[in-house]
XYZ file of C-alpha atoms in Angstrom:
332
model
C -20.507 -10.840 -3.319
C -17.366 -11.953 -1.811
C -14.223 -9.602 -2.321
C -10.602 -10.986 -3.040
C -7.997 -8.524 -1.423
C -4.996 -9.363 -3.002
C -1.408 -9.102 -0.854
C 1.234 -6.341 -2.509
C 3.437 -9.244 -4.010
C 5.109 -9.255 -7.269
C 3.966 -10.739 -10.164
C 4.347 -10.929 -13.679
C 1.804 -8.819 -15.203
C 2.173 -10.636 -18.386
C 1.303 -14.075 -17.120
C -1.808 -14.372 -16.585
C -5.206 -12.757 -16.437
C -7.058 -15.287 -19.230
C -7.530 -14.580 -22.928
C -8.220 -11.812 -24.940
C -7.703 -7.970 -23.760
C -8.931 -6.607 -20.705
C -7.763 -3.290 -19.162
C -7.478 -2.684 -15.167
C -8.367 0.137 -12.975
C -6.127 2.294 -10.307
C -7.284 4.681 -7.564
C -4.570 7.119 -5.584
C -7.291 8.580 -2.957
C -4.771 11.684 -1.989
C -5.561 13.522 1.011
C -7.164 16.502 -1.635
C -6.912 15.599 -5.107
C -7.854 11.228 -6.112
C -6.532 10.469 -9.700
C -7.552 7.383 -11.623
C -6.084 5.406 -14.280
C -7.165 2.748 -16.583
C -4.401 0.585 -17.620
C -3.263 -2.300 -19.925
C -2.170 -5.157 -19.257
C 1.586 -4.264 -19.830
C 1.054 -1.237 -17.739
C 0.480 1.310 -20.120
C -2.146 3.718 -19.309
C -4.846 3.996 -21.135
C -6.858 6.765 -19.222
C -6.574 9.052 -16.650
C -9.379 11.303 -14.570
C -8.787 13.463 -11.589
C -11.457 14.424 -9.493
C -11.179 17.012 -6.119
C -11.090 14.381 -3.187
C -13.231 16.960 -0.672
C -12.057 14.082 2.070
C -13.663 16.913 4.792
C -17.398 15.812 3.018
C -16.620 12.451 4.443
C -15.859 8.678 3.218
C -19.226 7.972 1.474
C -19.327 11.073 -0.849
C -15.691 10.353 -1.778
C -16.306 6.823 -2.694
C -19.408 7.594 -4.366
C -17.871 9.943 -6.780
C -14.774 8.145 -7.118
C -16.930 5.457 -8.017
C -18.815 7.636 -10.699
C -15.711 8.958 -12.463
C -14.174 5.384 -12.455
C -16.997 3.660 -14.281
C -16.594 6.352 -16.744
C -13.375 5.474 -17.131
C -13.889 2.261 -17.852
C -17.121 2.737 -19.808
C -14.320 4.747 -22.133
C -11.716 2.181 -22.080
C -14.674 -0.323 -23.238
C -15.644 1.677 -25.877
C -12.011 1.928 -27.427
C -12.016 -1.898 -27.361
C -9.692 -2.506 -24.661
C -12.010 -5.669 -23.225
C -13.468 -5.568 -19.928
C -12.104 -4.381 -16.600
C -10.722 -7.187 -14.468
C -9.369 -5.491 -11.438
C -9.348 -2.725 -9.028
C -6.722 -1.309 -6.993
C -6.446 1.728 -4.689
C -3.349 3.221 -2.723
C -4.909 5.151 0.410
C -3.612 7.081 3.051
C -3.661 5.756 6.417
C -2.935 2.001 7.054
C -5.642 0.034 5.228
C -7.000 -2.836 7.204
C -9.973 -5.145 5.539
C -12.635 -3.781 7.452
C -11.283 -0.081 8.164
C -8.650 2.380 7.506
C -6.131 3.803 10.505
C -3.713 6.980 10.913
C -5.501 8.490 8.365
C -6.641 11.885 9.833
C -7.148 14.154 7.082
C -10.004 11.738 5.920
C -12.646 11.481 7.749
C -14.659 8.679 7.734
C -11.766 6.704 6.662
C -12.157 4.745 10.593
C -14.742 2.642 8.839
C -14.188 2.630 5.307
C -14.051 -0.971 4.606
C -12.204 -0.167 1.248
C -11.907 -3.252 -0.945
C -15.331 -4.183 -0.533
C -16.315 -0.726 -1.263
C -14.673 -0.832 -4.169
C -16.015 -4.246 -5.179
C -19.400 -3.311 -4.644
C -18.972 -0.089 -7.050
C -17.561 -1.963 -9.586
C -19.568 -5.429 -9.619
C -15.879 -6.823 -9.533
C -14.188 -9.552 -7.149
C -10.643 -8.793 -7.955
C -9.647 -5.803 -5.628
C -6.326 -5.036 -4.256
C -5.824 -2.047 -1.699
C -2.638 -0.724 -0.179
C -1.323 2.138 1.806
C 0.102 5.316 -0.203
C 3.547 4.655 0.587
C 3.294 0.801 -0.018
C 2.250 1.468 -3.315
C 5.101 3.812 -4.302
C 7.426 1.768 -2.838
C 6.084 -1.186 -4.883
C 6.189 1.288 -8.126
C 9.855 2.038 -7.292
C 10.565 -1.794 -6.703
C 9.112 -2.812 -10.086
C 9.791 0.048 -12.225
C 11.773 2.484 -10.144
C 14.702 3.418 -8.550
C 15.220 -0.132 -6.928
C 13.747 -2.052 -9.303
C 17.352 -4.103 -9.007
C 17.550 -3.391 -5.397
C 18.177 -6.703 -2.896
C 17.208 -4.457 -0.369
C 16.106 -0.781 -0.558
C 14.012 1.765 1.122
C 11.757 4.060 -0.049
C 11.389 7.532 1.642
C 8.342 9.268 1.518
C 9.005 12.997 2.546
C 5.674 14.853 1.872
C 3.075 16.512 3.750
C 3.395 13.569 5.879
C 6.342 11.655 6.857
C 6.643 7.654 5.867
C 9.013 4.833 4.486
C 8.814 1.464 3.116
C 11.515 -1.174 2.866
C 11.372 -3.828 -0.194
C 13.461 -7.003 -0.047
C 13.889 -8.848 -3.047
C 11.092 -6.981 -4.993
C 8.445 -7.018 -1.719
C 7.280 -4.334 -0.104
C 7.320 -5.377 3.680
C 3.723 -4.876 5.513
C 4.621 -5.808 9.308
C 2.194 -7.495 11.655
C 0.388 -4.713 11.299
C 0.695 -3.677 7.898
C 2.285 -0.144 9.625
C 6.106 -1.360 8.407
C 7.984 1.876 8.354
C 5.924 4.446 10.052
C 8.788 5.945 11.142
C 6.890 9.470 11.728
C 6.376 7.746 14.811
C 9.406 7.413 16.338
C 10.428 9.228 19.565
C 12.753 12.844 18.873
C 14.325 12.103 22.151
C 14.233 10.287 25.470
C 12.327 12.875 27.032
C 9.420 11.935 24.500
C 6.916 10.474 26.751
C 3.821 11.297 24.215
C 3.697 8.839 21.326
C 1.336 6.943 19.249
C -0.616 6.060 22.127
C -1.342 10.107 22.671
C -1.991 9.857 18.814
C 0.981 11.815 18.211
C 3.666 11.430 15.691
C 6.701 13.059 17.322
C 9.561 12.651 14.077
C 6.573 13.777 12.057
C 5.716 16.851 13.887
C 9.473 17.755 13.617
C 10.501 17.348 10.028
C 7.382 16.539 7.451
C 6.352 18.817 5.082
C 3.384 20.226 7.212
C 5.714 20.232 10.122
C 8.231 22.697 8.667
C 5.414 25.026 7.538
C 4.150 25.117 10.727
C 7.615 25.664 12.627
C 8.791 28.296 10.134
C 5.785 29.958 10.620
C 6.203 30.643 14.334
C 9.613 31.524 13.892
C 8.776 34.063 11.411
C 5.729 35.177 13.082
C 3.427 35.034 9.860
C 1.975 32.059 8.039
C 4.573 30.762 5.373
C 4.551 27.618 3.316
C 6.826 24.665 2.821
C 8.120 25.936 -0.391
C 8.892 29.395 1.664
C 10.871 27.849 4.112
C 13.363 26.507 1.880
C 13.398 29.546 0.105
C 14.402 31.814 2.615
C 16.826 29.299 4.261
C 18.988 30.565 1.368
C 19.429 34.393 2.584
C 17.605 33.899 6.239
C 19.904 32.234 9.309
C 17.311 31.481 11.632
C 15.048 29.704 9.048
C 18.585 27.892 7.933
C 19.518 27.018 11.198
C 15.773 25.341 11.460
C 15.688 23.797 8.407
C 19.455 22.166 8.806
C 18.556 20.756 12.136
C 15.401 19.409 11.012
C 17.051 17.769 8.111
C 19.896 16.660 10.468
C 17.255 15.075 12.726
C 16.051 13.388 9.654
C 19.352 11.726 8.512
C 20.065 10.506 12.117
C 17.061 8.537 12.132
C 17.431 7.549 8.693
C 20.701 6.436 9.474
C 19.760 4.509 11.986
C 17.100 2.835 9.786
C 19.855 2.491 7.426
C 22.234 0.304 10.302
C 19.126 -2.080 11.316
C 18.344 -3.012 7.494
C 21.246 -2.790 5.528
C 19.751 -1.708 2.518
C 21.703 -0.685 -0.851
C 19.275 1.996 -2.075
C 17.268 4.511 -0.219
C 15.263 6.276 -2.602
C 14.042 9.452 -1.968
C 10.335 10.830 -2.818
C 7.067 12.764 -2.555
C 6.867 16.842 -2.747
C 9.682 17.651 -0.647
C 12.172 15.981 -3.017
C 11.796 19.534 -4.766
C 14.212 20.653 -2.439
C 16.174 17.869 -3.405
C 18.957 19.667 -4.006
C 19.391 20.971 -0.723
C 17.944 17.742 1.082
C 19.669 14.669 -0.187
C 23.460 16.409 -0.165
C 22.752 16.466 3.643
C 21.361 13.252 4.092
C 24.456 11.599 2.472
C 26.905 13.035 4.675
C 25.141 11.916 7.597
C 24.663 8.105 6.238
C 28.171 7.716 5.531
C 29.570 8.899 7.899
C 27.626 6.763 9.866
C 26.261 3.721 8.661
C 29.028 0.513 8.339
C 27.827 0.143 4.674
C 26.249 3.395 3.914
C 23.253 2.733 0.648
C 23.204 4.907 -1.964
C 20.819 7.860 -1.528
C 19.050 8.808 -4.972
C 15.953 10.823 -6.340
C 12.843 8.338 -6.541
C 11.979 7.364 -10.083
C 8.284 8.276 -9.275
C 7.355 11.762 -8.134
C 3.614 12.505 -8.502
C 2.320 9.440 -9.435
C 4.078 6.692 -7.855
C 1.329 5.683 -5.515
C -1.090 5.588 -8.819
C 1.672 3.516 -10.558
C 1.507 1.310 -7.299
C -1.949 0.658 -7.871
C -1.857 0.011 -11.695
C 0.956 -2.760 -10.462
C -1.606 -3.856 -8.008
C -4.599 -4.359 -9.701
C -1.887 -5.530 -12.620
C -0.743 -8.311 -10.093
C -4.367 -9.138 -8.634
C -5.163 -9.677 -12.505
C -2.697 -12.527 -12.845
C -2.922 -14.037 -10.023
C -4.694 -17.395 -9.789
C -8.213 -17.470 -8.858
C -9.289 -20.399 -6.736
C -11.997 -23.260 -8.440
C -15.271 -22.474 -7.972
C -16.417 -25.396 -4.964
C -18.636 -27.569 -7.326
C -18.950 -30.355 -3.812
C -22.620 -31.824 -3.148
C -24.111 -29.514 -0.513
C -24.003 -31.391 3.182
C-alpha cells in the first residue's frame, strides 16, 4: 500500500472529499499523554479518547495502542452513522521527516518511526497527513485562531519545550528542512560555541518551561516546578531576578524574529501562557521598543488542543484534496 503524505496547506474543508458523510481522524502524540479525535467534515468533533503515551516503552508500543484506541474511535463514529473514515492526521513532536522523526528526545524510537506509513498501515487508509506539534498549532491558529486574518503572523510555542512557527497568508512555513522556527536553537551569546551540532539547544536550555524548572531549582537548592517558579517570583528576588532575565532573553530574540519577518501578530501559546499575565506584559515592552513595526502580541486562541485541532485541519485538508487517477496505461 502506497501512503499519500499530504503538505500542511490550506484548504477548504468543505470542498471536497466525495459524496455522502465521512468523518476523519486526528492524533496529537504528546510527549506523555496522545489524545485523539474523530471529526466531521466541518470540523466538529465527533469523538475524543486519550490514552497515556508511555513514549519511554518505545515507538512500536505507542503506535500500536494508539492504533487500538483509534479504530475504536472510528468503529464508534461508524456506528453513529457518520460514514467511513477518510483520513488520518497526526501532529508529533520532533521534526517529522517521511521515513523518520528528528529532535524528538523524549520519544524514543521516534529516530525511525516512519509515521505516515505507520499510520496508513494501522488504518488500511492512503490519505495520511503528519506534521510537527508546533506546525499544527500554528496551522489551528491560522485557520481558526488568533491569526486566522493574519498576512503574516507567528506562533509562539512556550511549553516544556521551546518552538515557533511563522504563517504567511494562511501557510505554515516548513523550511528546507521542515525545522522553520526552531528557534530553541539559537545561540544565547557569542561565546556559544556548543549548538545543534553538540545536540544542544542553547535558547532552550535558558528559557523553556523545563529550563526554568531546572534553573530555579539550583538556585533554590531543592527541586521546584515551573508553576513554582513563577509563583515565588512574586515575593522571592532572586527567583524574580531569574525569571525577568530569562523572559528578557526571550523578547530579545523574539524581537529580533519579529525585525527579520515583519509579522502583524505573534500569538502566544502552550502551558506557559498560564503565566500569561506576567509573560506577555514583558514581551511587549521589549518588541516595541524595538522592532520598526512592532506586531501585536496576544494570547493564542488554542491552549491545550491546538496541535489536535492542527491535525483535525490536516486530515480535514488531506480529505479534500484531489486524489490523482488511478494509471489505467497498457503495461510495457
Amino acid at each position: 500500500m502506497t501512503t499519500r503524505t499530504v503538505e500542511a496547506d490550506p484548504a477548504d474543508p468543505q470542498s471536497g472529499g466525495g459524496p455522502g458523510p465521512y468523518h476523519v481522524l486526528a492524533i496529537d502524540l504528546g510527549g506523555t499523554k496522545t489524545a485523539l479525535a474523530a471529526a466531521a467534515p466541518d470540523g466538529s468533533v465527533l469523538h475524543r479518547a486519550t490514552l497515556a503515551t508511555l513514549a519511554d516503552q518505545g515507538a512500536d508500543q505507542v503506535m500500536r495502542r494508539v492504533a487500538e484506541a483509534g479504530r475504536e474511535l472510528v468503529a464508534r463514529t461508524e456506528a453513529d452513522g457518520h460514514g467511513p473514515l477518510r483520513a488520518v492526521a497526526a501532529a508529533s513532536p520532533g521534526i517529522v521527516l517521511d521515513d523518520r522523526i528528528l529532535l524528538a528526545p523524549n520519544n524514543p524510537g521516534w529516530e525511525q518511526l516512519a509515521l505516515a506509513a505507520t499510520l496508513g498501515a494501522a488504518f488500511g487508509i492512503d490519505t495520511v497527513a503528519v506534521e510537527t506539534d508546533v506546525k499544527a498549532a500554528a496551522l489551528a491558529e491560522a485557520r481558526w485562531g488568533a491569526l486566522a486574518t493574519s498576512a503574516c503572523g507567528i506562533f509562539l510555542n512556550l511549553g516544556t519545550g521551546l518552538s515557533a512557527a511563522t504563517v504567511v497568508g494562511g501557510r505554515v512555513l516548513r523550511g528546507a528542512h521542515r525545522a522553520a522556527g526552531e528557534i530553541g536553537s539559537q545561540l544565547l551569546s557569542t561565546a556559544d560555541i556548543r549548538g545543534a551540532g553538540d545536540g544542544r539547544a542553547p535558547l532552550e536550555e535558558y528559557i523553556s518551561g523545563r529550563a526554568l524548572a531546572d534553573r530555579g531549582s539550583a538556585l533554590l537548592g531543592r527541586a521546584v516546578t515551573t508553576a513554582e517558579v513563577f509563583a515565588l517570583a512574586e515575593h522571592d528576588r532572586a527567583v524574580a531576578e531569574l525569571l525577568d532575565d530569562a523572559l528578557d532573553t526571550l523578547g530579545m530574540h523574539l524581537a529580533n524574529l519579529a525585525i527579520a519577518l515583519d509579522p502583524d501578530t505573534i500569538a502566544a501559546g502552550g502551558g506557559l501562557t498560564r503565566a500569561a499575565d506576567r509573560i506577555l506584559p514583558r514581551l511587549r515592552r521589549i518588541l516595541d521598543r524595538a522592532v520598526p513595526f512592532p506586531p501585536a502580541l496576544v494570547p493564542a486562541h488554542f491552549t491545550e488542543t491546538a496541535p489536535l485541532t492542527g491535525a483535525v485541519i490536516l486530515a480535514l485538508d488531506a480529505a479534500a484534496a484531489p486524489h490523482p487517477a488511478p494509471d489505467r496505461s497498457p503495461a510495457a
